[in-house]
Coordinates of N, CA and C in Angstrom, one line a residue:
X1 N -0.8 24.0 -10.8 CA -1.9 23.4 -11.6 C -1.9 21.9 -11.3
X2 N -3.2 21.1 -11.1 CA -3.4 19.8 -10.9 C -3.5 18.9 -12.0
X3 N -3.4 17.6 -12.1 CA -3.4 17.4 -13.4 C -5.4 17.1 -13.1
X4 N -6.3 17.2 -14.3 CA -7.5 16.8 -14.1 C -7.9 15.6 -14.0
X5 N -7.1 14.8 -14.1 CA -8.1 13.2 -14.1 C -8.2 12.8 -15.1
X6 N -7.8 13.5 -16.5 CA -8.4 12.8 -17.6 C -7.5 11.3 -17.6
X7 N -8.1 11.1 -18.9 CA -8.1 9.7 -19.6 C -6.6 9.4 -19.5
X8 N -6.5 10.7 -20.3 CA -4.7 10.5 -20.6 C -3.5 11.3 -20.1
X9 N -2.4 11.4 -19.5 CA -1.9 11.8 -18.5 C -0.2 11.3 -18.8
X10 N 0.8 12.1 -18.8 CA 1.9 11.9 -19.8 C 3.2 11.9 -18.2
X11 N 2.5 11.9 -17.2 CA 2.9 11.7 -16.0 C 3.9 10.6 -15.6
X12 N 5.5 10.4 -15.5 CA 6.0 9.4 -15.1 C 5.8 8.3 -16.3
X13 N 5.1 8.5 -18.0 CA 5.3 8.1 -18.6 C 3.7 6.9 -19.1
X14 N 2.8 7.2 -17.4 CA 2.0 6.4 -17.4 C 0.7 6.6 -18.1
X15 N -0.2 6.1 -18.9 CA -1.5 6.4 -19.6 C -2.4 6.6 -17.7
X16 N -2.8 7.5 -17.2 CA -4.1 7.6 -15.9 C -5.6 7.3 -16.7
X17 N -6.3 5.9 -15.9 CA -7.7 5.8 -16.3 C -8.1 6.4 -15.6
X18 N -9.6 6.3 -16.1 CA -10.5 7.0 -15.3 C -10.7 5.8 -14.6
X19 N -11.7 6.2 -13.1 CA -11.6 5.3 -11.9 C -13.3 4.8 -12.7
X20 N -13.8 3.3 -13.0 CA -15.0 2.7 -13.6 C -14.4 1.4 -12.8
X21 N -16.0 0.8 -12.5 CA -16.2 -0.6 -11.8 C -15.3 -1.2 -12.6
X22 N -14.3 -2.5 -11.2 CA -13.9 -3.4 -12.1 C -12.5 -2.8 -12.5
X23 N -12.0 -1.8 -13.0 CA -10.8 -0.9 -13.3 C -10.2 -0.9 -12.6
X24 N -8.9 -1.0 -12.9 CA -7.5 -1.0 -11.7 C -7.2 0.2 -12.5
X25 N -6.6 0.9 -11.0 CA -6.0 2.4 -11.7 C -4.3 2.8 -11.9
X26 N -3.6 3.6 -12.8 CA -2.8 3.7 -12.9 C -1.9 2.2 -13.1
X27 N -1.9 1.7 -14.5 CA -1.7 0.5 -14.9 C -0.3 0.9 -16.0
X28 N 1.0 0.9 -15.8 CA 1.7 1.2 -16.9 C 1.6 0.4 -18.2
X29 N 1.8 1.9 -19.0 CA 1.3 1.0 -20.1 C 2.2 2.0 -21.6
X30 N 2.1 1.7 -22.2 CA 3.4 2.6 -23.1 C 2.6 4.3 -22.8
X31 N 3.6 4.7 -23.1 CA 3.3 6.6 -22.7 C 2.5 6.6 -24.3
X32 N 1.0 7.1 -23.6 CA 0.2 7.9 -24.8 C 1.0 9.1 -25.6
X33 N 0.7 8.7 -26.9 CA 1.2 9.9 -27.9 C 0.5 10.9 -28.0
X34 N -0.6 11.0 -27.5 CA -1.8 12.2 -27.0 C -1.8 12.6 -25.6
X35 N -1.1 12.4 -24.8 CA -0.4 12.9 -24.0 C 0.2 14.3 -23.9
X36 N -0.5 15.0 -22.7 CA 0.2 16.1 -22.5 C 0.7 16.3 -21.3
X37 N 1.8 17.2 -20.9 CA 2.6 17.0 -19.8 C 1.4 17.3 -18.8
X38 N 2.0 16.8 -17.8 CA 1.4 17.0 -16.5 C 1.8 17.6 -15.3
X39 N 1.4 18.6 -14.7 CA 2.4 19.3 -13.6 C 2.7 18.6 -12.3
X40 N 1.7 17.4 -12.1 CA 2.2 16.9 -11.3 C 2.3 15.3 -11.4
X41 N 3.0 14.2 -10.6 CA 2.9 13.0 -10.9 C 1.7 12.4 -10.2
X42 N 1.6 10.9 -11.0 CA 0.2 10.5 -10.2 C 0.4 10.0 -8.7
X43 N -0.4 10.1 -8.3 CA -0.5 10.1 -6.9 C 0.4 8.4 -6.1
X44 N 0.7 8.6 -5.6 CA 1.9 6.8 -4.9 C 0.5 6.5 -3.7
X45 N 0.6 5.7 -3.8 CA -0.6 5.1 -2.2 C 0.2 3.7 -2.3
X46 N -0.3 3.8 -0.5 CA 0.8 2.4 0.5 C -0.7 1.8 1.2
X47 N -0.6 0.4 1.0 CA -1.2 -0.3 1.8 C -0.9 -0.7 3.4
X48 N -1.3 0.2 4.3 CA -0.9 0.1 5.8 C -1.4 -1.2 6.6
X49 N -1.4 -2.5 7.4 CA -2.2 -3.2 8.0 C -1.4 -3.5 9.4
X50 N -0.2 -2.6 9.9 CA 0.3 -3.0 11.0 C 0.4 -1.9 11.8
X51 N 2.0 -1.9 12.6 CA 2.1 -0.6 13.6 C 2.3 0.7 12.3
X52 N 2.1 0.5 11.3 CA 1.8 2.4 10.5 C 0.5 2.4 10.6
X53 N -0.4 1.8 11.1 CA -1.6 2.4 10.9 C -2.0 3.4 12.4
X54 N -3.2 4.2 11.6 CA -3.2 5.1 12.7 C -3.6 4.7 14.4
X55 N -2.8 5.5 15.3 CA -2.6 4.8 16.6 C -1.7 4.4 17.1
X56 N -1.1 3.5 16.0 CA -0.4 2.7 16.4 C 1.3 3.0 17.0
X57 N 2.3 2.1 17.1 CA 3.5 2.3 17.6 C 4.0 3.0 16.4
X58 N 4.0 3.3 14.8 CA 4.4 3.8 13.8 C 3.5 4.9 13.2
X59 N 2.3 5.1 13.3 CA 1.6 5.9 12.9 C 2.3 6.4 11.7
X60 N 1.7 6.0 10.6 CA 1.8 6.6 9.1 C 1.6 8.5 9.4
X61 N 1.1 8.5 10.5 CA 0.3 9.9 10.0 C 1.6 11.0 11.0
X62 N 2.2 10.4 12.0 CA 3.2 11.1 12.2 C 4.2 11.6 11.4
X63 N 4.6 10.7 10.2 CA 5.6 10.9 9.5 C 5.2 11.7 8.8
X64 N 6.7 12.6 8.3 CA 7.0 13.5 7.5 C 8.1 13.6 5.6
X65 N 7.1 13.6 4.8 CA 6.2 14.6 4.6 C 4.2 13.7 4.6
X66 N 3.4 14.5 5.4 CA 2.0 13.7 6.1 C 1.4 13.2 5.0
X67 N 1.1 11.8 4.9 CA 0.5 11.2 4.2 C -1.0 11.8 3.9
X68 N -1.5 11.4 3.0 CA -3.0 11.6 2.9 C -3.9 10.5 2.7
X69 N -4.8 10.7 3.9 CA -6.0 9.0 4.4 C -6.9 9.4 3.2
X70 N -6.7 8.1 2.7 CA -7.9 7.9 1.2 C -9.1 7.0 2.1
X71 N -9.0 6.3 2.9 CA -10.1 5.2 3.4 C -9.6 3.4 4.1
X72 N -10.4 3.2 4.9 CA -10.3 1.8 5.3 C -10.1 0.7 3.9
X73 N -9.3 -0.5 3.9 CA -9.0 -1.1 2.6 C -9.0 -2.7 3.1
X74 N -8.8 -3.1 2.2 CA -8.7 -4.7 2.7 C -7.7 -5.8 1.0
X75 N -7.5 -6.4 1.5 CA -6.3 -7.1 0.4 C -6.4 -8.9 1.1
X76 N -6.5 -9.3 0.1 CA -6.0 -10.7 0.0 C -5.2 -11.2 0.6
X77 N -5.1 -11.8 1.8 CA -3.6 -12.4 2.3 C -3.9 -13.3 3.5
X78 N -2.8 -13.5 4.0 CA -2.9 -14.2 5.5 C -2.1 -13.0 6.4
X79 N -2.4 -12.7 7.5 CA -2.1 -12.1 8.5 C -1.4 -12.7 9.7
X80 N -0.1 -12.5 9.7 CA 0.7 -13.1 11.3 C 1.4 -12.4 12.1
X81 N 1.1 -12.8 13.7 CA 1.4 -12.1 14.3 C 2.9 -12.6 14.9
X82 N 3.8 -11.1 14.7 CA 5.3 -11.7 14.8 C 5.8 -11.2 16.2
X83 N 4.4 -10.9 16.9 CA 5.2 -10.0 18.4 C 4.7 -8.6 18.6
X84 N 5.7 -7.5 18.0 CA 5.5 -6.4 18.1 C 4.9 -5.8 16.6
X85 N 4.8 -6.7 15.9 CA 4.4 -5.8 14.6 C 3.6 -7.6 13.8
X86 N 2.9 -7.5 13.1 CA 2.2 -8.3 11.5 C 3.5 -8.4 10.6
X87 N 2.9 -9.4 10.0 CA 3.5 -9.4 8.8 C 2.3 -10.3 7.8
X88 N 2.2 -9.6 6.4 CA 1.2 -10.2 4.7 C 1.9 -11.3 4.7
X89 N 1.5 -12.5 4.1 CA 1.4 -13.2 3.3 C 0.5 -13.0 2.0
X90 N 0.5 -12.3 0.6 CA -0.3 -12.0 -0.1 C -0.6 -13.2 -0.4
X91 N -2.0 -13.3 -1.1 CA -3.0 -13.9 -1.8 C -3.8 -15.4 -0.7
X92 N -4.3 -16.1 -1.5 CA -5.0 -16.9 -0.7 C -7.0 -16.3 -1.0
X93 N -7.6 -16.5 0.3 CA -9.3 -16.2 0.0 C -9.6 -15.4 1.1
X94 N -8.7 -15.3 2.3 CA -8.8 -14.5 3.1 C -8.2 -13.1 3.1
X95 N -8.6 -12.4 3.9 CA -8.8 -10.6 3.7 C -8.7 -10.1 4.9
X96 N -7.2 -9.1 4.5 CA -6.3 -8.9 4.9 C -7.3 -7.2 5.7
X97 N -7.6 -6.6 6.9 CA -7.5 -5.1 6.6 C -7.0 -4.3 7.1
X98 N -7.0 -3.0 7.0 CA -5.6 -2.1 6.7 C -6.5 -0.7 6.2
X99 N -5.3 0.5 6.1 CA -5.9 1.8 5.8 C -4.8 2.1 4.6
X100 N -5.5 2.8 3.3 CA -4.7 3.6 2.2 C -4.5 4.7 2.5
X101 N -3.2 5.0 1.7 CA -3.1 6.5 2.0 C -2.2 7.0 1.1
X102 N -2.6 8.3 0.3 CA -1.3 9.1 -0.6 C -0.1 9.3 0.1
X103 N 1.1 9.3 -0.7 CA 2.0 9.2 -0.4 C 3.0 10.3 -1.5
X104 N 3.7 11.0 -0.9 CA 5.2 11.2 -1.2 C 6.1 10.6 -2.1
X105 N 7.0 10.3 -3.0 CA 8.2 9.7 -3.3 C 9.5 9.6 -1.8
X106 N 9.1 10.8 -1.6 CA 9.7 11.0 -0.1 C 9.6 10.3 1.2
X107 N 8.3 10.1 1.5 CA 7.6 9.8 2.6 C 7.6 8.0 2.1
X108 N 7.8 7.6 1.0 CA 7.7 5.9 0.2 C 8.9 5.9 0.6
X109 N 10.3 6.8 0.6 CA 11.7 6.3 0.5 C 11.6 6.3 2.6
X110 N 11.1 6.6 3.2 CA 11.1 6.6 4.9 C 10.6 5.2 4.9
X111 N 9.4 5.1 3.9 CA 8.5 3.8 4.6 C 9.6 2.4 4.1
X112 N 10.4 2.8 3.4 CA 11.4 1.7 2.5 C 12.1 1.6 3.9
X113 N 12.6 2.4 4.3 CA 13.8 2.5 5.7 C 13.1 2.0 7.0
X114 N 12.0 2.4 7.3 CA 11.3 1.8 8.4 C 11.2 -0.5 8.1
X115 N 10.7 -0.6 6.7 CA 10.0 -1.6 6.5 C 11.9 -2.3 6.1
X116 N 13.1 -1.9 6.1 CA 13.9 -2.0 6.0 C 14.1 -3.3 4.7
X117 N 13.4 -2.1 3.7 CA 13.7 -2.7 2.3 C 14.5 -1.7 1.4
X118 N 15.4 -0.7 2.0 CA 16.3 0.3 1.3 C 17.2 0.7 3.0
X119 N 18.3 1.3 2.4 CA 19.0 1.3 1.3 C 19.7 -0.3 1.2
X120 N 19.6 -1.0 2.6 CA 20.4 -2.0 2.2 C 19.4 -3.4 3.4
X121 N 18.5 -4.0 2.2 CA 17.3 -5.1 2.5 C 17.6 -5.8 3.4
X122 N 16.9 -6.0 4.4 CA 17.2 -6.7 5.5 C 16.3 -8.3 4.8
X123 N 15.6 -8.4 4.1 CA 15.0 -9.6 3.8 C 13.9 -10.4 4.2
X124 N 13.8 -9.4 5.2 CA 12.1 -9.5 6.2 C 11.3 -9.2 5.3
X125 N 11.2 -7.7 4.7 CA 10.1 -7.5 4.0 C 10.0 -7.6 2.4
X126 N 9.6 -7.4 1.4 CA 9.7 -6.9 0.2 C 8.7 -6.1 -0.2
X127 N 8.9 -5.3 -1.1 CA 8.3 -4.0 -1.9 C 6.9 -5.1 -3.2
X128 N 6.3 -4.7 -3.2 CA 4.7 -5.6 -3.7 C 4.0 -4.2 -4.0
X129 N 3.3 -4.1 -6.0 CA 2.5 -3.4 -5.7 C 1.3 -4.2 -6.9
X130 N 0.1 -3.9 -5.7 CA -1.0 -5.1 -5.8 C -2.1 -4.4 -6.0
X131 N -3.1 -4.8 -6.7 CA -4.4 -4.0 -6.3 C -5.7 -4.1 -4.6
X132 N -5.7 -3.2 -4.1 CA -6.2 -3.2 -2.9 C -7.9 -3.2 -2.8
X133 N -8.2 -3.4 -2.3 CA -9.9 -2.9 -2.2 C -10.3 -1.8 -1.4
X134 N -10.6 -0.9 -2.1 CA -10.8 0.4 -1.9 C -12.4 0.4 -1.8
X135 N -13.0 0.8 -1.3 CA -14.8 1.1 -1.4 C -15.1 0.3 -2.4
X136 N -14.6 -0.8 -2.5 CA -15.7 -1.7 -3.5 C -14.5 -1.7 -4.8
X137 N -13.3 -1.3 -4.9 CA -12.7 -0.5 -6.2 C -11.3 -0.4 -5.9
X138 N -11.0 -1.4 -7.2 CA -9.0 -1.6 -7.1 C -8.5 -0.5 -7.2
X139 N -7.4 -0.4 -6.1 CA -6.5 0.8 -6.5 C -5.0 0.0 -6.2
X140 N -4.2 0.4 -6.9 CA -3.1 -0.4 -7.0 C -2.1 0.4 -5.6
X141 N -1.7 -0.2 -5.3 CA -1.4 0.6 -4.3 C 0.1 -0.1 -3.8
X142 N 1.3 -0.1 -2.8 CA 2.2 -0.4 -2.6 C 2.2 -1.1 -1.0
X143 N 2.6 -2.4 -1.3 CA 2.4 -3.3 0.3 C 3.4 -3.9 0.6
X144 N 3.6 -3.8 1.9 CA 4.9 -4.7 2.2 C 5.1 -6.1 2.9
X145 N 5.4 -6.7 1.6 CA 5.1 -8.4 2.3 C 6.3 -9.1 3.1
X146 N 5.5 -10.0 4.2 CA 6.4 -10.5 4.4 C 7.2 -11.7 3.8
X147 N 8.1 -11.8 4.4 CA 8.8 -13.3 3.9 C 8.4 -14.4 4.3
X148 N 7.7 -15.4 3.5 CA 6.9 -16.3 4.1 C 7.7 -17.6 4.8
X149 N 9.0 -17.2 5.0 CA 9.6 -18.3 5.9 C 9.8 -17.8 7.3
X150 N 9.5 -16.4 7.3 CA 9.5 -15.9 8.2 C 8.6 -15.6 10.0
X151 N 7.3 -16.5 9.2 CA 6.0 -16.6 9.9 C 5.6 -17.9 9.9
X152 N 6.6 -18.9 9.1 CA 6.8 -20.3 10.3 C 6.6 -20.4 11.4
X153 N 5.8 -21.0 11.7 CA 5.5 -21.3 13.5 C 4.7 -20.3 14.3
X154 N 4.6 -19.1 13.0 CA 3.8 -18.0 14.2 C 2.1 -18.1 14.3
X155 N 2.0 -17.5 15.0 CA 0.0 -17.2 14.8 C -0.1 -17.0 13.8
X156 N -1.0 -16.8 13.2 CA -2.0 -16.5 12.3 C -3.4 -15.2 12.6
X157 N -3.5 -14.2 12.5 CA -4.3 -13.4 13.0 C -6.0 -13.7 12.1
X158 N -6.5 -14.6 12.7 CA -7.7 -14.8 11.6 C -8.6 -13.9 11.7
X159 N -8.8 -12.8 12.5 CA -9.5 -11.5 12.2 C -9.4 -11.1 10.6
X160 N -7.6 -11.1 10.4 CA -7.5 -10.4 9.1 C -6.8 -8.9 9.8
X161 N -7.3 -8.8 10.8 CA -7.4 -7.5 11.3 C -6.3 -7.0 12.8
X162 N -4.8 -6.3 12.7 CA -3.7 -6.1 13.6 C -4.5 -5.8 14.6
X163 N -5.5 -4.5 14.5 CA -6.2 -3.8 15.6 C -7.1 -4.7 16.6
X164 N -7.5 -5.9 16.0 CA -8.1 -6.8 16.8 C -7.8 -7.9 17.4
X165 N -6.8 -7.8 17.2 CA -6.0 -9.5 17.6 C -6.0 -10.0 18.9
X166 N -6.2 -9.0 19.7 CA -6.0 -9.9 21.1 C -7.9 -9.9 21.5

Protein backbone atom coordinates (compact mmCIF):
# COMPACT_ATOMS: atom_id res chain seq x y z
CA UNK A 1 0.00 0.00 0.00
CA UNK A 2 1.23 3.62 -0.84
CA UNK A 3 0.85 6.16 1.39
CA UNK A 4 -1.87 8.78 -0.48
CA UNK A 5 -0.51 12.14 -0.32
CA UNK A 6 -2.66 13.39 2.26
CA UNK A 7 -2.23 16.30 4.41
CA UNK A 8 -1.06 14.23 7.18
CA UNK A 9 1.34 11.37 7.14
CA UNK A 10 2.91 9.78 10.48
CA UNK A 11 5.90 8.68 8.24
CA UNK A 12 9.53 9.07 9.87
CA UNK A 13 7.59 11.26 12.35
CA UNK A 14 7.10 14.02 9.63
CA UNK A 15 3.47 16.04 9.03
CA UNK A 16 3.59 15.53 4.37
CA UNK A 17 1.97 18.73 2.75
CA UNK A 18 0.21 18.88 0.10
CA UNK A 19 2.50 20.14 -2.96
CA UNK A 20 0.56 24.25 -3.39
CA UNK A 21 2.45 27.29 -4.94
CA UNK A 22 5.07 28.80 -2.90
CA UNK A 23 5.12 25.42 -0.38
CA UNK A 24 8.16 23.58 0.45
CA UNK A 25 7.49 20.00 0.85
CA UNK A 26 8.11 17.60 3.56
CA UNK A 27 9.16 20.31 6.29
CA UNK A 28 9.66 18.55 9.83
CA UNK A 29 7.54 19.52 12.10
CA UNK A 30 6.26 17.76 15.43
CA UNK A 31 4.52 14.25 14.43
CA UNK A 32 0.69 15.06 13.82
CA UNK A 33 -1.60 13.45 16.51
CA UNK A 34 -4.04 12.69 13.59
CA UNK A 35 -1.60 10.81 12.07
CA UNK A 36 -1.89 7.48 10.86
CA UNK A 37 0.88 5.09 10.15
CA UNK A 38 2.07 4.93 6.84
CA UNK A 39 3.42 1.91 4.92
CA UNK A 40 5.87 3.59 3.43
CA UNK A 41 8.40 6.55 4.16
CA UNK A 42 8.39 9.80 2.29
CA UNK A 43 10.14 9.84 -0.60
CA UNK A 44 14.43 11.18 -0.08
CA UNK A 45 15.41 13.26 -3.45
CA UNK A 46 19.21 14.41 -4.21
CA UNK A 47 20.08 17.38 -6.03
CA UNK A 48 22.49 16.05 -8.90
CA UNK A 49 24.62 19.01 -10.94
CA UNK A 50 27.95 17.15 -11.74
CA UNK A 51 29.47 13.71 -12.90
CA UNK A 52 25.96 11.82 -11.25
CA UNK A 53 24.09 13.39 -13.64
CA UNK A 54 22.90 11.41 -16.41
CA UNK A 55 25.75 10.63 -18.99
CA UNK A 56 28.00 11.45 -17.13
CA UNK A 57 31.40 9.73 -15.58
CA UNK A 58 28.95 8.77 -12.37
CA UNK A 59 25.61 8.42 -13.67
CA UNK A 60 23.05 8.54 -10.80
CA UNK A 61 21.09 6.20 -12.98
CA UNK A 62 23.66 3.34 -13.00
CA UNK A 63 23.60 2.95 -9.42
CA UNK A 64 22.01 0.46 -7.44
CA UNK A 65 19.20 0.46 -5.83
CA UNK A 66 17.97 2.86 -9.52
CA UNK A 67 17.02 6.16 -8.56
CA UNK A 68 13.79 7.70 -9.86
CA UNK A 69 14.19 11.03 -12.47
CA UNK A 70 11.51 13.58 -11.05
CA UNK A 71 12.79 16.47 -13.70
CA UNK A 72 15.45 19.06 -14.70
CA UNK A 73 15.98 21.48 -11.42
CA UNK A 74 18.00 24.47 -10.68
CA UNK A 75 19.22 25.87 -7.07
CA UNK A 76 20.95 28.89 -5.97
CA UNK A 77 24.68 28.76 -5.94
CA UNK A 78 27.92 29.38 -7.71
CA UNK A 79 29.23 26.55 -9.83
CA UNK A 80 33.20 25.61 -10.08
CA UNK A 81 34.97 23.79 -12.09
CA UNK A 82 37.62 21.50 -10.08
CA UNK A 83 38.89 19.40 -13.14
CA UNK A 84 37.18 16.21 -13.27
CA UNK A 85 34.06 16.92 -11.40
CA UNK A 86 31.97 20.69 -10.07
CA UNK A 87 31.69 21.59 -7.04
CA UNK A 88 28.10 24.15 -5.20
CA UNK A 89 28.81 26.96 -3.47
CA UNK A 90 25.12 27.39 -2.17
CA UNK A 91 23.27 30.60 -2.25
CA UNK A 92 24.16 33.88 -3.85
CA UNK A 93 21.47 35.17 -7.23
CA UNK A 94 22.92 32.83 -9.56
CA UNK A 95 21.39 29.41 -10.64
CA UNK A 96 22.84 26.49 -10.25
CA UNK A 97 21.38 23.44 -12.86
CA UNK A 98 21.16 19.91 -12.23
CA UNK A 99 18.52 16.93 -12.37
CA UNK A 100 16.22 15.50 -9.18
CA UNK A 101 15.70 12.35 -8.50
CA UNK A 102 13.92 9.78 -5.73
CA UNK A 103 16.11 8.08 -3.81
CA UNK A 104 16.67 5.06 -1.48
CA UNK A 105 18.03 5.42 2.18
CA UNK A 106 20.26 2.90 0.47
CA UNK A 107 21.19 4.42 -2.66
CA UNK A 108 21.66 8.16 -0.19
CA UNK A 109 24.18 5.94 2.05
CA UNK A 110 26.31 5.08 -1.75
CA UNK A 111 25.81 8.72 -2.77
CA UNK A 112 27.35 9.63 1.02
CA UNK A 113 30.41 7.18 -0.04
CA UNK A 114 30.92 8.39 -3.53
CA UNK A 115 30.56 12.36 -2.36
CA UNK A 116 32.94 10.97 0.50
CA UNK A 117 30.84 12.35 3.29
CA UNK A 118 30.43 8.80 5.24
CA UNK A 119 31.58 6.65 6.78
CA UNK A 120 34.61 8.74 7.48
CA UNK A 121 34.40 12.78 5.73
CA UNK A 122 36.90 13.60 3.67
CA UNK A 123 35.87 17.44 4.09
CA UNK A 124 35.46 18.22 0.41
CA UNK A 125 31.92 17.92 0.53
CA UNK A 126 29.05 18.30 3.07
CA UNK A 127 25.51 16.83 3.28
CA UNK A 128 22.98 20.29 2.70
CA UNK A 129 19.27 19.85 2.51
CA UNK A 130 17.87 22.93 0.69
CA UNK A 131 14.91 23.69 -1.29
CA UNK A 132 15.44 23.14 -5.14
CA UNK A 133 13.39 24.42 -8.04
CA UNK A 134 11.46 21.93 -9.34
CA UNK A 135 8.85 23.09 -12.34
CA UNK A 136 8.39 26.33 -10.83
CA UNK A 137 8.03 24.50 -7.09
CA UNK A 138 10.34 23.93 -3.89
CA UNK A 139 11.16 20.58 -3.18
CA UNK A 140 13.50 20.08 -0.55
CA UNK A 141 15.80 17.88 -1.64
CA UNK A 142 19.56 16.72 -0.51
CA UNK A 143 22.81 18.61 -2.12
CA UNK A 144 26.23 18.18 -1.82
CA UNK A 145 28.20 21.33 -1.21
CA UNK A 146 31.31 22.02 -1.61
CA UNK A 147 33.90 23.45 0.68
CA UNK A 148 34.23 26.95 -0.20
CA UNK A 149 38.03 26.97 0.45
CA UNK A 150 38.18 24.48 -1.77
CA UNK A 151 37.41 26.40 -5.14
CA UNK A 152 39.88 29.13 -4.37
CA UNK A 153 41.54 29.98 -7.50
CA UNK A 154 39.29 27.81 -9.58
CA UNK A 155 36.95 28.74 -12.50
CA UNK A 156 33.79 29.53 -12.03
CA UNK A 157 31.29 27.80 -14.48
CA UNK A 158 29.01 30.82 -15.30
CA UNK A 159 26.61 28.69 -17.40
CA UNK A 160 25.47 27.46 -13.96
CA UNK A 161 25.47 24.47 -16.07
CA UNK A 162 28.53 21.15 -15.74
CA UNK A 163 27.08 19.82 -19.14
CA UNK A 164 28.04 23.11 -20.80
CA UNK A 165 31.13 24.33 -19.63
CA UNK A 166 33.45 23.91 -22.28
Amino acid sequence: MRCDGGSVCACRGLRRRLKKPGMALYRPQEPARDATPCPEQPELHVFVYGTLRRGEANDINRLMPAPRYLGQARIRGALYDLGPYPGVVLGGEAWVRGEVYAITPELESELDRIEEVAPVPSGEYARRHVDVEVDGQPLLCLVYEIDARRVQGRPRIVTGDWLRRR
